[in-house]
Amino acid sequence: MRVTFLGSGSAMPTGERFQTGILVQEGGRTLLVDCGSGVLHRLQQSGVGYENVSTVLLTHHHLDHVADLLPLMKARWLAGEEHLEIVGPQGTKSLLDDLLEVHEYMQGKLDLQVREVVPGEFSVAGFDVSAYETRHSLPCLAYRFGDLFTFSGDSEAFAGLANFAEGSAILVHDCSFPDDVDVSNHPTPETLGKALAGREIGRVYLTHLYPHTDGRHDEMLESIATQYDGDVRFAEDLTTISVE
Ligand SMILES: [Zn+2]
Ligand SMILES: [Zn+2]
C-alpha cells in the first residue's frame, strides 16, 4: 500500500501545507481520503491526477476537509470523466445536495454516487475499512485499513482512538498545535503522547498542522517522546510512504 500526503495542513494556511487530503493506493486501486483546499492541485503535482480519483472518502464536513470537492467534480467533468463516488459520515448526502443547489450548473454533470457510512466495517473503492467515531466539534470518523494504515481524521487524542489504531503499521494522527496552545477538539503533543503511551504502532505521522507548529517540530516530538517511545515524524505534503 502507498499512502501519499496531499495536504498536511489545516484551516489556517502555513504557506507550505495545503488542507487535508491523503491518497491511498494498493494493487491498482486508488482512494482519496478528504478533499480540502489545495488537494486538487496536489493531486496533479503527485502525478496521479484528478482523472484517476473516482472515489472520495470523507472523515467529516469541516471546510478544510471538503473545500475542493466541487472543484474536483468540475475538473473531472471538464476532463470527460463521468463518475464520482463520495462516501462519508451521516449528512454527506445533504452536504452534496446543498453544495449542488448553490452551484446549480454542476447538477447532472457527473454520475454522482453518495453513500453514508457509520462506525463499523464497510468497503470502499475495493478497500476494506473500519470506521471509528472521533472526538471533534463535528461528527467525524477515523478510518483503518487492515493492519497497514489508520487515519485519525480530526480528533482529540483519547484511549479509544489509540486502541482503534493499535497494531497499525502507520498511524497518521491530528496534532494541530504545540503544547502551549489551549485547545479542545484537537490534540497537542502532550495529550497525544499520553494517549499513545504503551501502544504498538509501527510509525506515527503528525498532520493537520496549524501555523502555530512552524519552527516547533523538535519540541513537539520531545513532548510526545516523554510519554510514547515509538517512531514519530511530521507529515509533509507530497511525501509517499510505502507500507507492507
Ligand atoms: Zn474538523
Ligand atoms: Zn480539519
PDB file of C-alpha atoms and ligand atoms in Angstrom:
ATOM      1  CA  MET A   1       0.000   0.000   0.000  1.00  0.00           C
ATOM      2  CA  ARG A   2       1.135   3.527  -0.736  1.00  0.00           C
ATOM      3  CA  VAL A   3      -0.023   6.469   1.375  1.00  0.00           C
ATOM      4  CA  THR A   4       0.613   9.962  -0.013  1.00  0.00           C
ATOM      5  CA  PHE A   5       0.119  13.163   1.950  1.00  0.00           C
ATOM      6  CA  LEU A   6      -1.541  15.652  -0.393  1.00  0.00           C
ATOM      7  CA  GLY A   7      -2.269  18.112   2.377  1.00  0.00           C
ATOM      8  CA  SER A   8      -0.829  18.071   5.896  1.00  0.00           C
ATOM      9  CA  GLY A   9      -2.207  21.466   6.878  1.00  0.00           C
ATOM     10  CA  SER A  10      -5.421  22.702   8.437  1.00  0.00           C
ATOM     11  CA  ALA A  11      -7.910  25.555   8.315  1.00  0.00           C
ATOM     12  CA  MET A  12      -5.250  28.292   8.706  1.00  0.00           C
ATOM     13  CA  PRO A  13      -2.704  28.376   5.870  1.00  0.00           C
ATOM     14  CA  THR A  14       1.003  27.961   6.585  1.00  0.00           C
ATOM     15  CA  GLY A  15       2.050  28.831   3.033  1.00  0.00           C
ATOM     16  CA  GLU A  16       3.573  25.351   2.749  1.00  0.00           C
ATOM     17  CA  ARG A  17       0.906  22.867   3.734  1.00  0.00           C
ATOM     18  CA  PHE A  18      -2.389  22.501   1.916  1.00  0.00           C
ATOM     19  CA  GLN A  19      -5.559  21.400   3.670  1.00  0.00           C
ATOM     20  CA  THR A  20      -6.322  17.764   4.444  1.00  0.00           C
ATOM     21  CA  GLY A  21      -6.042  15.122   1.742  1.00  0.00           C
ATOM     22  CA  ILE A  22      -4.474  11.652   1.788  1.00  0.00           C
ATOM     23  CA  LEU A  23      -4.186   9.349  -1.194  1.00  0.00           C
ATOM     24  CA  VAL A  24      -4.340   5.588  -0.533  1.00  0.00           C
ATOM     25  CA  GLN A  25      -3.246   3.250  -3.330  1.00  0.00           C
ATOM     26  CA  GLU A  26      -2.946  -0.521  -3.457  1.00  0.00           C
ATOM     27  CA  GLY A  27      -2.972  -3.015  -6.313  1.00  0.00           C
ATOM     28  CA  GLY A  28      -4.345  -0.544  -8.868  1.00  0.00           C
ATOM     29  CA  ARG A  29      -6.999   0.797  -6.511  1.00  0.00           C
ATOM     30  CA  THR A  30      -6.996   4.485  -5.587  1.00  0.00           C
ATOM     31  CA  LEU A  31      -8.905   6.269  -2.844  1.00  0.00           C
ATOM     32  CA  LEU A  32      -8.760   9.908  -1.826  1.00  0.00           C
ATOM     33  CA  VAL A  33      -9.425  10.493   1.876  1.00  0.00           C
ATOM     34  CA  ASP A  34     -10.659  14.072   2.441  1.00  0.00           C
ATOM     35  CA  CYS A  35     -10.504  16.837  -0.113  1.00  0.00           C
ATOM     36  CA  GLY A  36      -9.611  20.179   1.492  1.00  0.00           C
ATOM     37  CA  SER A  37      -8.450  23.323  -0.263  1.00  0.00           C
ATOM     38  CA  GLY A  38      -5.355  22.706  -2.418  1.00  0.00           C
ATOM     39  CA  VAL A  39      -5.817  18.945  -2.657  1.00  0.00           C
ATOM     40  CA  LEU A  40      -6.925  19.115  -6.296  1.00  0.00           C
ATOM     41  CA  HIS A  41      -3.671  20.923  -7.134  1.00  0.00           C
ATOM     42  CA  ARG A  42      -1.586  18.453  -5.120  1.00  0.00           C
ATOM     43  CA  LEU A  43      -3.279  15.536  -6.910  1.00  0.00           C
ATOM     44  CA  GLN A  44      -1.971  16.952 -10.155  1.00  0.00           C
ATOM     45  CA  GLN A  45       1.513  17.517  -8.671  1.00  0.00           C
ATOM     46  CA  SER A  46       1.553  13.945  -7.318  1.00  0.00           C
ATOM     47  CA  GLY A  47       1.298  12.587 -10.856  1.00  0.00           C
ATOM     48  CA  VAL A  48      -1.916  10.724 -10.019  1.00  0.00           C
ATOM     49  CA  GLY A  49      -4.231  13.438 -11.260  1.00  0.00           C
ATOM     50  CA  TYR A  50      -7.913  14.088 -10.699  1.00  0.00           C
ATOM     51  CA  GLU A  51      -8.800  11.808 -13.631  1.00  0.00           C
ATOM     52  CA  ASN A  52      -7.642   8.801 -11.617  1.00  0.00           C
ATOM     53  CA  VAL A  53      -9.580   9.544  -8.445  1.00  0.00           C
ATOM     54  CA  SER A  54     -13.142   8.309  -8.749  1.00  0.00           C
ATOM     55  CA  THR A  55     -13.816   7.764  -5.037  1.00  0.00           C
ATOM     56  CA  VAL A  56     -13.513  10.184  -2.126  1.00  0.00           C
ATOM     57  CA  LEU A  57     -13.897   9.124   1.498  1.00  0.00           C
ATOM     58  CA  LEU A  58     -14.659  11.966   3.922  1.00  0.00           C
ATOM     59  CA  THR A  59     -13.820  11.965   7.626  1.00  0.00           C
ATOM     60  CA  HIS A  60     -16.156  14.890   8.345  1.00  0.00           C
ATOM     61  CA  HIS A  61     -17.629  18.013   6.835  1.00  0.00           C
ATOM     62  CA  HIS A  62     -15.421  20.874   8.022  1.00  0.00           C
ATOM     63  CA  LEU A  63     -14.351  23.075   5.111  1.00  0.00           C
ATOM     64  CA  ASP A  64     -10.677  22.119   5.361  1.00  0.00           C
ATOM     65  CA  HIS A  65     -11.738  18.543   4.500  1.00  0.00           C
ATOM     66  CA  VAL A  66     -14.345  19.185   1.791  1.00  0.00           C
ATOM     67  CA  ALA A  67     -13.479  22.531   0.127  1.00  0.00           C
ATOM     68  CA  ASP A  68     -12.110  21.005  -3.090  1.00  0.00           C
ATOM     69  CA  LEU A  69     -14.990  18.558  -3.645  1.00  0.00           C
ATOM     70  CA  LEU A  70     -16.843  20.694  -6.172  1.00  0.00           C
ATOM     71  CA  PRO A  71     -13.620  21.810  -7.904  1.00  0.00           C
ATOM     72  CA  LEU A  72     -12.747  18.079  -8.202  1.00  0.00           C
ATOM     73  CA  MET A  73     -16.167  17.392  -9.708  1.00  0.00           C
ATOM     74  CA  LYS A  74     -15.783  20.229 -12.185  1.00  0.00           C
ATOM     75  CA  ALA A  75     -12.255  19.193 -13.203  1.00  0.00           C
ATOM     76  CA  ARG A  76     -13.409  15.603 -13.770  1.00  0.00           C
ATOM     77  CA  TRP A  77     -16.379  16.776 -15.811  1.00  0.00           C
ATOM     78  CA  LEU A  78     -14.140  19.007 -17.969  1.00  0.00           C
ATOM     79  CA  ALA A  79     -11.729  16.090 -18.467  1.00  0.00           C
ATOM     80  CA  GLY A  80     -14.556  13.892 -19.752  1.00  0.00           C
ATOM     81  CA  GLU A  81     -14.766  11.681 -16.674  1.00  0.00           C
ATOM     82  CA  GLU A  82     -18.346  10.708 -15.953  1.00  0.00           C
ATOM     83  CA  HIS A  83     -18.357   9.259 -12.468  1.00  0.00           C
ATOM     84  CA  LEU A  84     -17.560  10.174  -8.864  1.00  0.00           C
ATOM     85  CA  GLU A  85     -18.398   8.343  -5.644  1.00  0.00           C
ATOM     86  CA  ILE A  86     -18.365  10.281  -2.382  1.00  0.00           C
ATOM     87  CA  VAL A  87     -18.543   8.339   0.877  1.00  0.00           C
ATOM     88  CA  GLY A  88     -18.728   9.948   4.295  1.00  0.00           C
ATOM     89  CA  PRO A  89     -20.481  10.166   7.650  1.00  0.00           C
ATOM     90  CA  GLN A  90     -24.121  10.965   8.198  1.00  0.00           C
ATOM     91  CA  GLY A  91     -25.087  14.211   6.492  1.00  0.00           C
ATOM     92  CA  THR A  92     -22.869  13.660   3.452  1.00  0.00           C
ATOM     93  CA  LYS A  93     -25.908  13.373   1.168  1.00  0.00           C
ATOM     94  CA  SER A  94     -27.385  16.648   2.327  1.00  0.00           C
ATOM     95  CA  LEU A  95     -23.956  18.319   2.141  1.00  0.00           C
ATOM     96  CA  LEU A  96     -23.690  17.380  -1.544  1.00  0.00           C
ATOM     97  CA  ASP A  97     -27.325  18.289  -2.226  1.00  0.00           C
ATOM     98  CA  ASP A  98     -26.763  21.701  -0.650  1.00  0.00           C
ATOM     99  CA  LEU A  99     -23.469  22.335  -2.479  1.00  0.00           C
ATOM    100  CA  LEU A 100     -25.112  21.437  -5.783  1.00  0.00           C
ATOM    101  CA  GLU A 101     -28.042  23.702  -5.007  1.00  0.00           C
ATOM    102  CA  VAL A 102     -25.650  26.642  -4.573  1.00  0.00           C
ATOM    103  CA  HIS A 103     -23.631  25.704  -7.687  1.00  0.00           C
ATOM    104  CA  GLU A 104     -26.684  24.718  -9.686  1.00  0.00           C
ATOM    105  CA  TYR A 105     -24.879  24.487 -13.032  1.00  0.00           C
ATOM    106  CA  MET A 106     -22.911  21.466 -11.699  1.00  0.00           C
ATOM    107  CA  GLN A 107     -26.094  19.428 -11.264  1.00  0.00           C
ATOM    108  CA  GLY A 108     -26.166  16.368 -13.501  1.00  0.00           C
ATOM    109  CA  LYS A 109     -22.666  16.926 -14.891  1.00  0.00           C
ATOM    110  CA  LEU A 110     -21.351  13.718 -13.313  1.00  0.00           C
ATOM    111  CA  ASP A 111     -22.882  10.424 -12.351  1.00  0.00           C
ATOM    112  CA  LEU A 112     -22.522  11.184  -8.641  1.00  0.00           C
ATOM    113  CA  GLN A 113     -22.981   8.410  -6.099  1.00  0.00           C
ATOM    114  CA  VAL A 114     -23.129   9.495  -2.468  1.00  0.00           C
ATOM    115  CA  ARG A 115     -23.036   6.946   0.337  1.00  0.00           C
ATOM    116  CA  GLU A 116     -23.207   7.481   4.090  1.00  0.00           C
ATOM    117  CA  VAL A 117     -21.324   5.224   6.495  1.00  0.00           C
ATOM    118  CA  VAL A 118     -21.419   4.686  10.254  1.00  0.00           C
ATOM    119  CA  PRO A 119     -18.822   3.350  12.699  1.00  0.00           C
ATOM    120  CA  GLY A 120     -18.040  -0.270  11.846  1.00  0.00           C
ATOM    121  CA  GLU A 121     -16.870  -2.127   8.763  1.00  0.00           C
ATOM    122  CA  PHE A 122     -17.530  -1.267   5.155  1.00  0.00           C
ATOM    123  CA  SER A 123     -15.895  -1.475   1.768  1.00  0.00           C
ATOM    124  CA  VAL A 124     -14.945   1.481  -0.430  1.00  0.00           C
ATOM    125  CA  ALA A 125     -13.072   1.552  -3.765  1.00  0.00           C
ATOM    126  CA  GLY A 126     -12.102  -2.089  -3.144  1.00  0.00           C
ATOM    127  CA  PHE A 127     -10.621  -1.370   0.300  1.00  0.00           C
ATOM    128  CA  ASP A 128     -11.969  -2.970   3.467  1.00  0.00           C
ATOM    129  CA  VAL A 129     -12.227  -0.176   6.001  1.00  0.00           C
ATOM    130  CA  SER A 130     -13.143   0.114   9.683  1.00  0.00           C
ATOM    131  CA  ALA A 131     -14.578   3.390  10.947  1.00  0.00           C
ATOM    132  CA  TYR A 132     -14.466   4.750  14.490  1.00  0.00           C
ATOM    133  CA  GLU A 133     -16.133   7.884  15.838  1.00  0.00           C
ATOM    134  CA  THR A 134     -13.640  10.512  16.990  1.00  0.00           C
ATOM    135  CA  ARG A 135     -13.944  13.395  19.467  1.00  0.00           C
ATOM    136  CA  HIS A 136     -14.274  16.586  17.472  1.00  0.00           C
ATOM    137  CA  SER A 137     -16.558  19.622  17.113  1.00  0.00           C
ATOM    138  CA  LEU A 138     -18.450  17.899  14.266  1.00  0.00           C
ATOM    139  CA  PRO A 139     -19.222  14.184  13.913  1.00  0.00           C
ATOM    140  CA  CYS A 140     -16.022  12.696  12.476  1.00  0.00           C
ATOM    141  CA  LEU A 141     -14.833   9.193  11.609  1.00  0.00           C
ATOM    142  CA  ALA A 142     -11.309   7.771  11.862  1.00  0.00           C
ATOM    143  CA  TYR A 143     -10.548   5.085   9.279  1.00  0.00           C
ATOM    144  CA  ARG A 144      -8.429   1.965   9.488  1.00  0.00           C
ATOM    145  CA  PHE A 145      -7.226  -0.090   6.512  1.00  0.00           C
ATOM    146  CA  GLY A 146      -6.402  -3.545   7.882  1.00  0.00           C
ATOM    147  CA  ASP A 147      -3.088  -3.695   9.720  1.00  0.00           C
ATOM    148  CA  LEU A 148      -1.448  -1.211   7.385  1.00  0.00           C
ATOM    149  CA  PHE A 149      -2.828   2.267   7.861  1.00  0.00           C
ATOM    150  CA  THR A 150      -5.028   4.263  10.242  1.00  0.00           C
ATOM    151  CA  PHE A 151      -6.030   7.916   9.842  1.00  0.00           C
ATOM    152  CA  SER A 152      -7.398   9.737  12.879  1.00  0.00           C
ATOM    153  CA  GLY A 153      -9.304  12.381  10.966  1.00  0.00           C
ATOM    154  CA  ASP A 154      -9.752  15.397  13.236  1.00  0.00           C
ATOM    155  CA  SER A 155      -9.875  14.402  16.868  1.00  0.00           C
ATOM    156  CA  GLU A 156      -8.762  14.929  20.383  1.00  0.00           C
ATOM    157  CA  ALA A 157      -6.307  12.236  21.439  1.00  0.00           C
ATOM    158  CA  PHE A 158      -8.021   9.607  23.604  1.00  0.00           C
ATOM    159  CA  ALA A 159      -7.613   5.980  24.614  1.00  0.00           C
ATOM    160  CA  GLY A 160     -10.453   4.687  22.429  1.00  0.00           C
ATOM    161  CA  LEU A 161      -8.891   6.079  19.275  1.00  0.00           C
ATOM    162  CA  ALA A 162      -5.434   4.813  20.319  1.00  0.00           C
ATOM    163  CA  ASN A 163      -6.977   1.354  20.836  1.00  0.00           C
ATOM    164  CA  PHE A 164      -8.560   1.573  17.391  1.00  0.00           C
ATOM    165  CA  ALA A 165      -5.156   2.406  15.847  1.00  0.00           C
ATOM    166  CA  GLU A 166      -3.077  -0.077  17.839  1.00  0.00           C
ATOM    167  CA  GLY A 167      -1.285  -2.621  15.644  1.00  0.00           C
ATOM    168  CA  SER A 168      -1.247  -0.384  12.555  1.00  0.00           C
ATOM    169  CA  ALA A 169       1.987  -0.157  10.594  1.00  0.00           C
ATOM    170  CA  ILE A 170       1.261   3.532  10.008  1.00  0.00           C
ATOM    171  CA  LEU A 171      -0.903   5.900  12.048  1.00  0.00           C
ATOM    172  CA  VAL A 172      -1.493   9.390  10.709  1.00  0.00           C
ATOM    173  CA  HIS A 173      -2.803  11.463  13.612  1.00  0.00           C
ATOM    174  CA  ASP A 174      -4.052  15.009  14.048  1.00  0.00           C
ATOM    175  CA  CYS A 175      -1.543  17.034  16.099  1.00  0.00           C
ATOM    176  CA  SER A 176      -2.781  20.519  15.325  1.00  0.00           C
ATOM    177  CA  PHE A 177      -0.984  22.640  17.913  1.00  0.00           C
ATOM    178  CA  PRO A 178       2.058  22.769  20.203  1.00  0.00           C
ATOM    179  CA  ASP A 179       1.575  22.293  23.938  1.00  0.00           C
ATOM    180  CA  ASP A 180       1.197  25.974  24.866  1.00  0.00           C
ATOM    181  CA  VAL A 181      -1.976  26.396  22.804  1.00  0.00           C
ATOM    182  CA  ASP A 182      -5.096  25.812  24.869  1.00  0.00           C
ATOM    183  CA  VAL A 183      -7.308  23.788  22.558  1.00  0.00           C
ATOM    184  CA  SER A 184     -10.215  21.383  22.564  1.00  0.00           C
ATOM    185  CA  ASN A 185     -11.292  19.158  19.660  1.00  0.00           C
ATOM    186  CA  HIS A 186      -7.659  18.630  18.595  1.00  0.00           C
ATOM    187  CA  PRO A 187      -4.613  17.126  20.340  1.00  0.00           C
ATOM    188  CA  THR A 188      -1.414  18.717  21.461  1.00  0.00           C
ATOM    189  CA  PRO A 189       1.790  16.649  21.660  1.00  0.00           C
ATOM    190  CA  GLU A 190       1.246  16.148  25.385  1.00  0.00           C
ATOM    191  CA  THR A 191      -2.274  14.744  25.043  1.00  0.00           C
ATOM    192  CA  LEU A 192      -1.299  12.657  22.015  1.00  0.00           C
ATOM    193  CA  GLY A 193       1.751  11.211  23.780  1.00  0.00           C
ATOM    194  CA  LYS A 194      -0.396  10.262  26.774  1.00  0.00           C
ATOM    195  CA  ALA A 195      -2.988   8.540  24.583  1.00  0.00           C
ATOM    196  CA  LEU A 196      -0.361   6.608  22.614  1.00  0.00           C
ATOM    197  CA  ALA A 197       1.724   5.577  25.642  1.00  0.00           C
ATOM    198  CA  GLY A 198       2.469   1.854  25.571  1.00  0.00           C
ATOM    199  CA  ARG A 199       0.761   1.243  22.188  1.00  0.00           C
ATOM    200  CA  GLU A 200       2.297  -0.908  19.472  1.00  0.00           C
ATOM    201  CA  ILE A 201       2.267   1.187  16.307  1.00  0.00           C
ATOM    202  CA  GLY A 202       4.841   0.934  13.522  1.00  0.00           C
ATOM    203  CA  ARG A 203       5.210   4.647  12.875  1.00  0.00           C
ATOM    204  CA  VAL A 204       3.180   7.746  13.665  1.00  0.00           C
ATOM    205  CA  TYR A 205       2.930  10.753  11.349  1.00  0.00           C
ATOM    206  CA  LEU A 206       1.647  14.056  12.717  1.00  0.00           C
ATOM    207  CA  THR A 207      -0.668  16.037  10.478  1.00  0.00           C
ATOM    208  CA  HIS A 208      -3.381  18.752  10.434  1.00  0.00           C
ATOM    209  CA  LEU A 209      -0.682  21.240  11.355  1.00  0.00           C
ATOM    210  CA  TYR A 210      -1.588  24.826  12.153  1.00  0.00           C
ATOM    211  CA  PRO A 211       0.929  27.664  11.552  1.00  0.00           C
ATOM    212  CA  HIS A 212       1.489  27.651  15.337  1.00  0.00           C
ATOM    213  CA  THR A 213       3.561  24.464  14.846  1.00  0.00           C
ATOM    214  CA  ASP A 214       6.046  26.096  12.445  1.00  0.00           C
ATOM    215  CA  GLY A 215       9.577  26.018  13.844  1.00  0.00           C
ATOM    216  CA  ARG A 216       8.473  23.941  16.833  1.00  0.00           C
ATOM    217  CA  HIS A 217       8.716  20.409  15.491  1.00  0.00           C
ATOM    218  CA  ASP A 218      11.634  19.359  17.703  1.00  0.00           C
ATOM    219  CA  GLU A 219       9.932  20.391  20.917  1.00  0.00           C
ATOM    220  CA  MET A 220       6.681  18.750  19.811  1.00  0.00           C
ATOM    221  CA  LEU A 221       8.481  15.455  19.155  1.00  0.00           C
ATOM    222  CA  GLU A 222      10.282  15.738  22.505  1.00  0.00           C
ATOM    223  CA  SER A 223       6.976  16.307  24.268  1.00  0.00           C
ATOM    224  CA  ILE A 224       5.439  13.192  22.699  1.00  0.00           C
ATOM    225  CA  ALA A 225       8.605  11.188  23.480  1.00  0.00           C
ATOM    226  CA  THR A 226       8.226  11.838  27.208  1.00  0.00           C
ATOM    227  CA  GLN A 227       5.131   9.578  27.093  1.00  0.00           C
ATOM    228  CA  TYR A 228       5.398   7.486  23.929  1.00  0.00           C
ATOM    229  CA  ASP A 229       8.680   5.925  22.782  1.00  0.00           C
ATOM    230  CA  GLY A 230       7.691   4.934  19.218  1.00  0.00           C
ATOM    231  CA  ASP A 231       8.789   6.349  15.860  1.00  0.00           C
ATOM    232  CA  VAL A 232       7.041   9.724  15.352  1.00  0.00           C
ATOM    233  CA  ARG A 233       7.538  12.062  12.385  1.00  0.00           C
ATOM    234  CA  PHE A 234       5.882  15.051  10.759  1.00  0.00           C
ATOM    235  CA  ALA A 235       3.834  14.556   7.608  1.00  0.00           C
ATOM    236  CA  GLU A 236       4.930  16.658   4.632  1.00  0.00           C
ATOM    237  CA  ASP A 237       2.844  17.416   1.540  1.00  0.00           C
ATOM    238  CA  LEU A 238       3.627  15.152  -1.432  1.00  0.00           C
ATOM    239  CA  THR A 239       5.541  12.596   0.631  1.00  0.00           C
ATOM    240  CA  THR A 240       4.651   8.974  -0.144  1.00  0.00           C
ATOM    241  CA  ILE A 241       5.053   6.130   2.350  1.00  0.00           C
ATOM    242  CA  SER A 242       5.139   2.523   1.188  1.00  0.00           C
ATOM    243  CA  VAL A 243       3.714   0.141   3.752  1.00  0.00           C
ATOM    244  CA  GLU A 244       3.629  -3.674   3.586  1.00  0.00           C
TER     245      GLU A 244
HETATM  246 ZN    ZN B   1     -12.504  19.401  11.696  1.00  0.00          ZN
HETATM  247 ZN    ZN B   2      -9.665  19.912   9.970  1.00  0.00          ZN
END
